[in-house]
Coordinates of C-alpha atoms in Angstrom, one line a residue:
M11 CA 16.4 -25.7 -6.6
A12 CA 16.0 -22.2 -7.4
N13 CA 19.3 -20.4 -8.7
D14 CA 19.2 -17.7 -5.8
D15 CA 22.1 -17.8 -2.9
R16 CA 19.3 -16.9 -0.5
N17 CA 17.4 -20.2 -1.4
N18 CA 20.6 -22.3 -0.6
F19 CA 20.8 -23.6 3.1
V20 CA 23.4 -26.0 2.3
P21 CA 26.5 -25.5 4.7
E22 CA 29.5 -25.2 2.5
D23 CA 31.7 -27.9 3.8
L24 CA 28.9 -30.3 3.0
L25 CA 29.0 -28.7 -0.4
I26 CA 32.8 -29.1 -0.9
N27 CA 32.4 -32.6 0.3
I28 CA 29.7 -33.3 -1.9
A29 CA 31.6 -31.6 -4.9
Q30 CA 35.0 -33.9 -4.0
R31 CA 32.8 -37.0 -4.4
S32 CA 31.5 -36.0 -7.9
S33 CA 32.2 -39.1 -10.1
C34 CA 32.2 -37.7 -13.4
P35 CA 32.2 -34.3 -15.3
E36 CA 28.5 -34.2 -15.9
D37 CA 27.8 -34.0 -12.0
Y38 CA 31.0 -31.5 -11.4
Y39 CA 29.2 -29.3 -14.3
R40 CA 25.3 -30.1 -12.8
L41 CA 26.7 -28.8 -9.4
S42 CA 28.6 -25.8 -10.4
A43 CA 25.3 -24.2 -12.5
V44 CA 23.4 -24.3 -9.4
C45 CA 24.2 -20.9 -7.6
K46 CA 27.1 -18.7 -7.3
S47 CA 28.0 -20.5 -4.2
W48 CA 27.3 -24.4 -5.2
N49 CA 29.9 -23.2 -8.4
L50 CA 32.5 -21.7 -5.8
A51 CA 32.4 -25.0 -3.6
A52 CA 33.1 -27.0 -7.0
S53 CA 36.1 -24.8 -7.6
E54 CA 37.5 -25.1 -4.1
A55 CA 37.0 -28.8 -4.3
A56 CA 38.9 -28.9 -7.4
A57 CA 41.8 -26.8 -5.8
S58 CA 42.1 -29.3 -2.9
L59 CA 42.6 -32.4 -5.4
E60 CA 45.0 -30.4 -7.3
E61 CA 47.1 -29.4 -4.1
F62 CA 46.7 -33.0 -3.0
V63 CA 48.0 -34.2 -6.4
I64 CA 51.1 -31.4 -6.4
D65 CA 51.9 -31.8 -2.9
Q66 CA 52.2 -35.1 -1.9
K67 CA 52.3 -37.0 -6.3
P68 CA 50.8 -40.5 -5.5
W69 CA 51.1 -41.8 -9.2
W70 CA 47.9 -43.6 -8.6
L71 CA 45.9 -40.4 -7.9
L72 CA 47.3 -38.6 -10.7
L73 CA 46.3 -41.6 -13.3
R74 CA 42.7 -41.8 -11.6
G75 CA 42.1 -38.1 -13.1
F76 CA 38.2 -37.8 -13.0
P77 CA 37.0 -40.7 -15.2
T78 CA 33.9 -39.6 -17.6
T79 CA 30.7 -42.2 -17.1
T80 CA 30.5 -41.3 -21.0
P81 CA 33.5 -40.2 -23.6
M82 CA 32.8 -36.3 -24.3
L83 CA 33.6 -34.6 -27.4
L84 CA 36.3 -32.1 -26.8
L85 CA 35.6 -29.2 -29.6
A86 CA 38.3 -27.6 -31.5
E87 CA 39.4 -24.0 -30.3
E88 CA 38.4 -20.9 -32.3
V89 CA 40.8 -19.4 -34.8
A90 CA 41.4 -16.0 -36.5
P91 CA 40.3 -17.1 -40.1
E92 CA 42.9 -17.4 -42.9
D93 CA 42.5 -17.3 -46.7
A94 CA 41.9 -21.1 -47.7
E95 CA 43.8 -20.4 -50.8
D96 CA 46.9 -19.4 -49.7
F97 CA 46.9 -21.1 -46.4
N98 CA 50.5 -22.5 -45.5
L99 CA 50.8 -24.2 -42.4
A100 CA 53.9 -23.8 -41.5
S101 CA 54.0 -19.8 -41.6
Y102 CA 50.4 -20.4 -39.8
D103 CA 50.8 -19.1 -35.9
Y104 CA 48.2 -21.2 -34.1
S105 CA 49.4 -19.5 -30.6
K106 CA 48.7 -15.7 -32.0
N107 CA 45.7 -16.7 -34.2
S108 CA 43.8 -18.5 -31.0
V109 CA 40.6 -16.3 -30.3
G110 CA 39.9 -16.8 -26.4
S111 CA 41.3 -19.3 -24.3
S112 CA 38.0 -21.4 -23.7
R113 CA 37.1 -24.8 -25.3
G114 CA 33.8 -26.4 -25.7
L115 CA 33.3 -29.6 -24.1
Y116 CA 30.3 -31.8 -25.7
S117 CA 28.2 -34.1 -23.8
L118 CA 26.9 -37.2 -25.9
S119 CA 24.6 -38.3 -23.1
L120 CA 23.3 -34.4 -22.2
N121 CA 23.5 -33.3 -25.8
K122 CA 24.9 -29.9 -24.5
T123 CA 28.2 -28.3 -24.6
Y124 CA 29.8 -26.8 -21.8
N125 CA 32.9 -24.1 -22.2
I126 CA 35.6 -24.5 -20.1
E127 CA 38.5 -21.8 -19.8
L128 CA 41.8 -23.8 -21.2
P129 CA 44.6 -21.5 -21.9
E130 CA 47.1 -24.5 -21.7
A131 CA 46.0 -25.7 -24.8
A132 CA 45.8 -23.0 -26.8
G133 CA 47.6 -23.1 -30.5
K134 CA 48.8 -26.7 -29.9
L135 CA 48.4 -29.9 -30.9
I136 CA 45.9 -32.0 -28.2
L137 CA 45.9 -35.5 -28.2
S138 CA 43.8 -37.7 -25.7
T139 CA 44.5 -40.6 -23.5
S140 CA 41.7 -42.1 -22.3
K141 CA 42.7 -41.8 -18.5
G142 CA 40.8 -38.5 -18.2
W143 CA 44.3 -36.6 -19.4
L144 CA 45.7 -34.8 -22.4
L145 CA 48.8 -34.5 -24.3
T146 CA 49.9 -31.0 -25.5
L147 CA 52.7 -30.5 -27.8
G148 CA 53.6 -26.4 -28.6
R149 CA 55.6 -24.4 -31.0
D150 CA 58.1 -24.2 -27.7
L151 CA 58.5 -27.9 -28.7
Q152 CA 57.7 -28.8 -24.7
I153 CA 55.1 -31.6 -24.0
H154 CA 52.7 -31.9 -21.1
L155 CA 50.1 -34.3 -19.8
L156 CA 47.3 -31.6 -18.8
H157 CA 43.9 -32.3 -17.0
P158 CA 41.3 -30.2 -18.8
L159 CA 38.5 -29.7 -15.7
F160 CA 41.7 -28.9 -13.2
R161 CA 43.9 -27.2 -15.8
Y162 CA 46.8 -29.1 -13.7
Q163 CA 49.9 -29.7 -16.2
V164 CA 52.7 -32.7 -16.0
S165 CA 55.8 -32.4 -17.6
L166 CA 56.9 -34.8 -20.1
P167 CA 60.4 -34.9 -22.0
P168 CA 60.6 -32.3 -24.7
M169 CA 60.6 -33.0 -28.5
L170 CA 63.8 -32.8 -29.6
T171 CA 64.7 -35.5 -27.1
F172 CA 62.7 -38.2 -29.4
P173 CA 65.8 -40.7 -30.4
R174 CA 64.4 -40.6 -34.1
Q175 CA 64.6 -37.4 -35.0
Y176 CA 65.4 -36.7 -38.7
E177 CA 67.5 -33.3 -40.2
Y178 CA 65.3 -30.4 -41.0
N179 CA 65.1 -28.4 -43.9
K180 CA 65.3 -25.1 -44.1
S181 CA 61.8 -24.4 -45.0
I182 CA 60.9 -26.5 -42.3
T183 CA 62.0 -25.8 -38.6
P184 CA 61.0 -28.2 -35.7
E185 CA 58.6 -25.4 -34.5
D186 CA 56.9 -26.0 -37.5
D187 CA 57.0 -29.5 -37.4
S188 CA 55.5 -29.9 -34.2
A189 CA 52.1 -29.1 -35.5
Y190 CA 52.3 -32.9 -36.9
F191 CA 54.9 -34.3 -34.9
I192 CA 52.8 -36.6 -32.9
S193 CA 49.8 -38.8 -34.1
K194 CA 49.1 -41.1 -31.0
V195 CA 49.5 -41.4 -27.6
A196 CA 48.5 -44.7 -24.9
M197 CA 49.1 -44.7 -21.1
S198 CA 49.8 -47.3 -18.8
S199 CA 47.6 -48.1 -15.9
R200 CA 49.2 -50.9 -13.9
L201 CA 49.9 -48.6 -11.0
L202 CA 46.0 -48.6 -10.3
K203 CA 46.0 -51.9 -8.7
E204 CA 48.4 -51.1 -6.1
K205 CA 48.2 -47.8 -4.4
A206 CA 51.2 -48.2 -2.5
D207 CA 53.7 -49.2 -5.4
V208 CA 54.9 -45.5 -6.3
T209 CA 58.4 -47.0 -6.9
Q210 CA 57.8 -46.8 -11.2
P211 CA 56.0 -44.2 -12.4
P212 CA 53.2 -45.1 -15.4
I213 CA 54.7 -44.7 -18.6
V214 CA 53.4 -42.6 -22.0
M215 CA 53.6 -44.1 -25.7
T216 CA 53.4 -41.9 -28.3
V217 CA 53.4 -42.6 -32.5
Y218 CA 55.6 -39.7 -33.8
G219 CA 58.0 -38.3 -35.9
S220 CA 57.8 -38.5 -40.1
L221 CA 58.3 -42.4 -39.8
D222 CA 55.6 -42.8 -37.7
S223 CA 57.6 -44.3 -35.0
L224 CA 57.5 -45.8 -31.4
G225 CA 58.6 -43.9 -28.2
F226 CA 58.0 -44.0 -24.5
A227 CA 59.2 -42.2 -21.2
R228 CA 58.0 -42.8 -17.8
L229 CA 57.0 -39.7 -16.0
G230 CA 59.8 -37.9 -14.4
D231 CA 62.3 -39.1 -17.5
K232 CA 64.3 -36.3 -19.4
V233 CA 64.2 -37.9 -22.6
W234 CA 62.2 -40.2 -24.9
T235 CA 63.5 -43.8 -25.3
D236 CA 63.1 -45.8 -28.7
V237 CA 60.8 -48.8 -28.5
N238 CA 63.1 -50.2 -31.0
V239 CA 60.5 -52.2 -33.2
N240 CA 61.6 -53.7 -36.4
S241 CA 58.8 -51.7 -38.3
N242 CA 57.2 -48.1 -38.7
S243 CA 54.4 -46.4 -40.2
F244 CA 52.3 -46.9 -36.7
H245 CA 48.5 -46.0 -36.5
D246 CA 47.5 -46.9 -32.9
I247 CA 48.6 -48.1 -29.3
V248 CA 47.0 -49.3 -26.9
Y249 CA 47.8 -50.8 -23.2
Y250 CA 46.4 -54.2 -22.1
R251 CA 47.5 -56.6 -19.6
E252 CA 50.8 -54.8 -18.6
N253 CA 52.3 -54.6 -22.4
F254 CA 51.7 -52.0 -24.9
Y255 CA 50.1 -53.4 -28.3
A256 CA 50.8 -51.3 -31.7
V257 CA 49.6 -52.1 -35.2
N258 CA 51.2 -50.5 -38.5
S259 CA 49.8 -49.2 -41.6
A260 CA 50.1 -52.9 -42.9
G261 CA 48.0 -54.7 -40.2
D262 CA 50.6 -55.7 -38.4
V263 CA 50.2 -56.3 -34.5
Y264 CA 53.2 -56.3 -32.3
V265 CA 53.6 -56.7 -28.3
C266 CA 56.1 -54.4 -27.1
C267 CA 58.6 -54.9 -24.2
I268 CA 59.2 -52.1 -22.6
D269 CA 60.6 -53.2 -19.4
G270 CA 64.3 -54.2 -18.2
D271 CA 67.7 -53.3 -18.8
D272 CA 67.9 -50.4 -21.4
E273 CA 71.8 -51.4 -22.4
I274 CA 70.8 -54.8 -23.6
Y275 CA 68.1 -53.6 -25.6
N276 CA 70.5 -50.7 -27.2
N277 CA 72.8 -53.6 -27.8
E278 CA 71.8 -54.5 -32.2
K279 CA 73.1 -58.0 -31.3
C280 CA 70.2 -58.5 -28.8
G281 CA 67.0 -57.7 -31.0
F282 CA 64.5 -56.0 -30.8
R283 CA 61.9 -54.5 -27.8
G284 CA 58.9 -56.0 -29.7
E285 CA 57.5 -58.5 -32.2
K286 CA 55.0 -58.9 -34.3
I287 CA 52.4 -61.9 -32.9
A288 CA 49.3 -61.1 -36.0
S289 CA 49.1 -59.6 -39.6
I290 CA 46.0 -58.9 -41.5
K291 CA 46.4 -58.5 -45.3
I292 CA 44.0 -56.1 -46.7
N293 CA 44.0 -54.6 -50.6
N294 CA 44.1 -51.1 -51.1
V295 CA 46.6 -49.9 -48.5
C296 CA 46.3 -46.5 -49.0
N297 CA 42.5 -46.2 -47.6
R298 CA 42.1 -47.7 -44.5
K299 CA 43.3 -46.8 -40.8
F300 CA 43.8 -49.3 -38.1
Y301 CA 43.1 -49.4 -34.4
L302 CA 43.6 -51.6 -31.2
V303 CA 41.2 -51.5 -28.3
E304 CA 40.5 -53.5 -25.5
P305 CA 36.4 -54.5 -25.6
L306 CA 34.8 -54.9 -22.3
S307 CA 33.4 -58.7 -22.9
G308 CA 35.7 -61.4 -23.8
S309 CA 39.4 -61.5 -24.0
G310 CA 42.0 -60.2 -26.3
L311 CA 41.9 -57.2 -28.6
L312 CA 40.1 -55.9 -31.2
L313 CA 41.6 -54.6 -34.1
I314 CA 39.6 -52.1 -36.2
V315 CA 39.9 -51.5 -39.7
R316 CA 38.4 -48.0 -41.0
Y317 CA 37.7 -47.5 -44.9
F318 CA 38.0 -43.8 -46.5
R319 CA 36.9 -42.6 -50.1
F320 CA 39.0 -40.1 -51.3
R321 CA 38.7 -37.1 -53.5
H322 CA 41.4 -34.8 -55.3
L323 CA 40.5 -31.6 -56.6
Q324 CA 42.5 -28.8 -58.2
K325 CA 42.6 -25.3 -56.8
R326 CA 44.3 -22.8 -58.3
H327 CA 48.1 -24.5 -58.1
R328 CA 47.9 -27.0 -55.7
V329 CA 45.6 -30.0 -55.0
V330 CA 43.1 -30.1 -51.9
T331 CA 42.2 -33.6 -51.0
K332 CA 38.4 -34.4 -49.7
Y333 CA 37.8 -37.7 -47.8
R334 CA 35.2 -39.6 -45.8
T335 CA 34.7 -42.9 -43.9
T336 CA 32.7 -45.5 -45.8
E337 CA 32.9 -48.6 -43.4
F338 CA 34.5 -50.7 -40.4
A339 CA 35.4 -54.0 -40.2
V340 CA 36.3 -55.3 -36.6
W341 CA 38.4 -58.7 -36.1
R342 CA 39.3 -60.4 -32.7
L343 CA 42.3 -61.0 -31.5
D344 CA 42.5 -64.1 -29.2
L345 CA 45.7 -63.9 -27.4
D346 CA 47.8 -66.8 -26.0
F347 CA 50.7 -66.9 -24.1
Y348 CA 53.4 -69.4 -23.6
D349 CA 56.1 -68.1 -20.9
S350 CA 58.1 -71.7 -21.2
A351 CA 59.3 -71.0 -24.5
C352 CA 58.4 -67.2 -24.4
I353 CA 56.3 -67.5 -27.8
R354 CA 53.4 -65.3 -28.1
L355 CA 50.6 -66.6 -30.4
C356 CA 47.6 -65.0 -31.9
T357 CA 44.1 -66.0 -33.9
L358 CA 42.6 -63.5 -35.8
I359 CA 38.5 -63.9 -35.8
K360 CA 36.2 -61.8 -38.0
E361 CA 33.8 -60.0 -35.9
N362 CA 30.5 -59.1 -37.0
N363 CA 28.7 -58.0 -34.1
L364 CA 30.0 -55.6 -31.0
G365 CA 26.9 -56.6 -28.7
A366 CA 25.7 -54.4 -26.4
E367 CA 28.8 -52.0 -26.2
A368 CA 30.4 -49.1 -28.3
I369 CA 33.7 -48.4 -29.7
F370 CA 35.4 -45.1 -29.8
V371 CA 37.9 -44.2 -32.0
G372 CA 39.8 -41.0 -33.5
R373 CA 42.9 -38.7 -32.2
A374 CA 42.5 -40.5 -28.6
S375 CA 43.1 -43.6 -27.1
S376 CA 40.7 -46.1 -28.5
L377 CA 37.8 -47.1 -26.0
S378 CA 34.7 -49.7 -25.6
V379 CA 31.9 -48.5 -23.4
P380 CA 28.9 -49.9 -22.5
S381 CA 25.8 -48.7 -24.5
S382 CA 23.3 -46.9 -23.0
D383 CA 19.9 -44.6 -23.7
T384 CA 22.6 -42.4 -25.6
I385 CA 25.1 -44.6 -26.9
K386 CA 24.1 -46.9 -29.0
P387 CA 25.2 -50.3 -29.0
N388 CA 27.0 -52.1 -31.9
S389 CA 28.3 -48.8 -33.3
I390 CA 31.8 -47.1 -33.7
Y391 CA 31.8 -43.5 -32.9
F392 CA 34.6 -41.9 -34.8
T393 CA 36.4 -38.6 -35.4
D394 CA 38.3 -37.2 -38.4
D395 CA 41.9 -38.2 -38.0
N396 CA 43.3 -38.3 -41.2
W397 CA 45.9 -35.7 -40.0
K398 CA 48.1 -36.0 -43.2
Y399 CA 45.1 -33.5 -45.1
F400 CA 44.3 -31.2 -42.1
T401 CA 46.3 -28.4 -44.0
C402 CA 43.7 -28.4 -47.1
L403 CA 40.6 -27.8 -45.6
G404 CA 40.9 -28.3 -41.4
G405 CA 40.1 -31.2 -39.7
G406 CA 37.0 -32.1 -38.2
H407 CA 34.6 -32.4 -41.3
D408 CA 34.7 -36.8 -40.9
M409 CA 32.5 -37.6 -37.8
G410 CA 30.0 -39.8 -37.3
I411 CA 28.5 -43.3 -36.0
F412 CA 28.8 -46.4 -37.8
N413 CA 26.2 -48.9 -37.0
M414 CA 27.4 -52.7 -37.6
E415 CA 24.4 -54.2 -38.5
R416 CA 22.7 -51.5 -41.2
R417 CA 26.3 -50.4 -42.1
T418 CA 24.9 -46.9 -42.3
I419 CA 26.5 -43.7 -40.7
E420 CA 25.1 -41.0 -38.9
P421 CA 26.0 -37.6 -37.0
H422 CA 27.1 -37.9 -33.0
Y423 CA 27.5 -33.8 -33.3
Q424 CA 25.5 -31.8 -35.4
G425 CA 27.9 -28.3 -34.9
K426 CA 30.8 -27.8 -36.8
S427 CA 34.1 -27.5 -35.3
I428 CA 37.3 -27.4 -37.7
H429 CA 40.9 -27.1 -37.2
C430 CA 44.3 -27.5 -39.1
I431 CA 46.2 -28.9 -36.0
S432 CA 43.3 -30.0 -33.2
P433 CA 40.3 -30.7 -34.5
P434 CA 37.5 -32.4 -32.3
L435 CA 38.5 -35.6 -30.4
W436 CA 37.4 -37.9 -27.6
Y437 CA 38.0 -36.7 -24.1
I438 CA 37.6 -39.8 -22.1

């Protein structure tokens, strides 16, 4: 169709109806790019959905968001240059050094980058939930769920309400610590099953704090609640069959029970909210990271192990650490439940072939998607999430596609996108 409103004979009401039926961001962007009237129809369709969510607040619609057919790469925001030799994260104000309010959203399927206005995310730590929503945390210590396409925000309890806050010394304030306070987030999706059941809002669980602990909140809560698992140093969390599962730095997998009376769980005599169901012992504990993901085929969960190679270089009066991903290993967790004895058993099986699916890991919730013309089968797509080393050179260098059969790595994004707080991550 010609890019001219004079050649557009589609009624406005029909255009808006078409836009409201868009099933993925790619469709939405294609429609808005045709001409001015089509772009206006797409904006009005987005506004009508936002108004419906705000006024009626159906949790199932809020969770549904705007699903993608393929994960997209949310690129880092542009920031004013800083002297790398004298860089100090504690004194660097990302909200003031942000350049503009737009962000790039790269489509793997179209090999194209779209620019979206997203001032709500400027200068903030960003994570992705895999439900079409982002989690943002700024120096004001406020936490939100943010829909990047409709720019709609949902408030979560603020940072200082997490139960395991440690004392801040004089050199690091809570505002400075917010730059790396939360490292992972996952959302429940059980309310999608029954649209009429809106009595229990969805649950958000995070890995947070200096100990990488687990905390959760229901939408509408005023404070975060401790998951109270007999472990710390968690790497990843996933929601699977009405339970959250978490894996720590030792390769221990826990199932977390967060339903029930909080007073009972807070009583030390009654035990913890979670129990260990599996453990995988691997050497070189400092050079790998774990992920949990629900596969498309079969039951149970996949435990993904990501291996790194590190180089420590002396730069003036400090050490700069460089790293890169070298390979992945995959284990399948076949879960068996015995309700009568309340015992959970888990069998670990080494997996050498992912078949016709691909795994996406990084600072977003891990996800498995079917392969296609643009998504390679039997592969793991990864972004940079070695956040403890972002302050050296920035994050975003370590991204690519790992082929399980050939054991090789190739890039999925040819450009450069670097940031010391929020490098590129998957928008799913």
